[in-house]
C-alpha cells in the first residue's frame, strides 16, 4: 500500500536536472557558468588529458518509484517498486556546451529490498 498524492514520483536522492532545465541548455551557446546556474553548482567534474581542463560535468541521482495499481484517493496498491538511476553528462568544447547525454537505468526491486529503503 502506498500513501501519497497521485502525481508523487517516489523517493529521490542526488541531483537530476529535469527535462525542462535540460531544454534550456543550448549546445554551442550555453556556457559552463550557465549550466551551473541552471542545474546546480555541485556536479561531478571530469577532466581529460593532456589539457587538464574541465571537459564534462556529470549529475547523478536515484529515484525509487512505486508502480501503483488501484487508487482510492490518497491510498493505492503497489505492484512493485523500480529503482531508476539517472545520469546526465554535459560535454564542453572550450567553455561552451558541446553535447548533452541523459541515461536512465531501471531495475525492478524485490519486496525485501524496497522494504528496507
Coordinates of C-alpha atoms in Angstrom, one line a residue:
X1 CA 0.0 0.0 0.0
X2 CA 1.3 3.5 -0.9
X3 CA 0.0 6.7 0.8
X4 CA 0.5 9.9 -1.2
X5 CA -0.7 12.1 -4.0
X6 CA -1.3 10.5 -7.3
X7 CA 1.4 12.6 -9.0
X8 CA 4.1 11.7 -6.4
X9 CA 7.1 10.2 -8.1
X10 CA 8.6 8.2 -5.2
X11 CA 11.7 8.9 -3.2
X12 CA 14.7 10.7 -4.7
X13 CA 18.4 11.1 -3.9
X14 CA 21.0 13.1 -5.7
X15 CA 20.6 15.9 -8.2
X16 CA 19.0 15.1 -11.6
X17 CA 18.1 18.0 -13.9
X18 CA 14.5 18.0 -15.2
X19 CA 13.8 17.8 -19.0
X20 CA 12.6 21.4 -18.8
X21 CA 16.0 22.6 -17.4
X22 CA 18.0 20.5 -20.0
X23 CA 15.9 22.0 -22.8
X24 CA 17.2 25.5 -21.7
X25 CA 20.8 24.4 -22.2
X26 CA 21.8 25.1 -25.8
X27 CA 24.8 23.4 -27.4
X28 CA 27.2 25.9 -28.9
X29 CA 25.6 28.8 -26.9
X30 CA 25.4 27.9 -23.2
X31 CA 28.5 28.3 -21.1
X32 CA 29.9 26.4 -18.1
X33 CA 28.6 29.1 -15.8
X34 CA 25.1 28.9 -17.4
X35 CA 25.0 25.2 -16.7
X36 CA 26.0 25.6 -13.1
X37 CA 23.4 28.4 -12.7
X38 CA 20.6 26.3 -14.3
X39 CA 21.3 22.8 -13.0
X40 CA 23.3 23.2 -9.8
X41 CA 26.7 24.1 -8.5
X42 CA 27.9 20.7 -7.2
X43 CA 28.4 18.4 -10.2
X44 CA 30.9 15.7 -10.6
X45 CA 33.6 17.1 -13.0
X46 CA 35.6 15.1 -15.5
X47 CA 38.9 16.2 -16.9
X48 CA 40.6 14.8 -19.9
X49 CA 44.3 14.8 -20.6
X50 CA 46.5 16.4 -21.9
X51 CA 44.9 19.8 -21.4
X52 CA 43.5 19.1 -17.9
X53 CA 40.6 21.5 -18.5
X54 CA 37.1 20.6 -17.3
X55 CA 35.6 18.9 -20.3
X56 CA 32.4 17.4 -18.8
X57 CA 30.1 17.8 -15.8
X58 CA 28.0 14.8 -14.6
X59 CA 24.9 14.9 -12.5
X60 CA 23.8 11.6 -10.9
X61 CA 20.7 10.7 -8.9
X62 CA 18.3 7.9 -7.9
X63 CA 14.6 7.6 -7.6
X64 CA 12.6 4.8 -6.0
X65 CA 9.4 4.7 -8.0
X66 CA 6.2 2.8 -7.0
X67 CA 4.2 1.1 -9.7
X68 CA 0.6 1.7 -8.5
X69 CA -2.4 -0.4 -9.1
X70 CA -5.8 0.5 -7.7
X71 CA -6.2 4.0 -6.3
X72 CA -8.5 5.2 -3.6
X73 CA -7.9 8.9 -3.0
X74 CA -4.5 9.1 -1.3
X75 CA -4.2 5.3 -0.9
X76 CA -3.0 3.0 -3.7
X77 CA -1.9 -0.6 -4.0
X78 CA 1.7 -1.1 -5.2
X79 CA 2.5 -4.0 -7.5
X80 CA 6.3 -3.4 -7.4
X81 CA 9.0 -0.7 -7.0
X82 CA 11.6 0.3 -9.5
X83 CA 15.0 1.9 -8.8
X84 CA 15.8 4.5 -11.5
X85 CA 19.5 5.5 -11.8
X86 CA 19.8 8.8 -13.6
X87 CA 23.0 10.2 -15.1
X88 CA 23.3 13.4 -17.2
X89 CA 26.6 14.2 -18.8
X90 CA 27.2 17.7 -20.3
X91 CA 30.3 17.9 -22.5
X92 CA 32.1 21.1 -23.2
X93 CA 34.3 22.4 -26.1
X94 CA 36.3 25.2 -24.5
X95 CA 33.7 27.0 -22.4
X96 CA 30.6 26.1 -24.5
X97 CA 28.3 23.1 -24.3
X98 CA 29.1 20.6 -27.0
X99 CA 26.7 17.7 -26.1
X100 CA 24.2 16.6 -23.6
X101 CA 23.6 12.9 -22.8
X102 CA 21.0 11.6 -20.4
X103 CA 20.8 8.0 -19.3
X104 CA 18.2 6.2 -17.2
X105 CA 18.6 2.7 -16.0
X106 CA 15.7 1.0 -14.3
X107 CA 15.9 -2.1 -12.0
X108 CA 12.8 -3.8 -10.5
X109 CA 13.2 -4.1 -6.8
X110 CA 12.4 -7.2 -4.8
X111 CA 9.9 -6.9 -2.0
X112 CA 12.6 -7.2 0.7
X113 CA 14.9 -4.6 -1.0
X114 CA 12.1 -2.0 -1.3
X115 CA 11.0 -2.5 2.3
X116 CA 14.5 -1.5 3.6
X117 CA 14.8 1.7 1.6

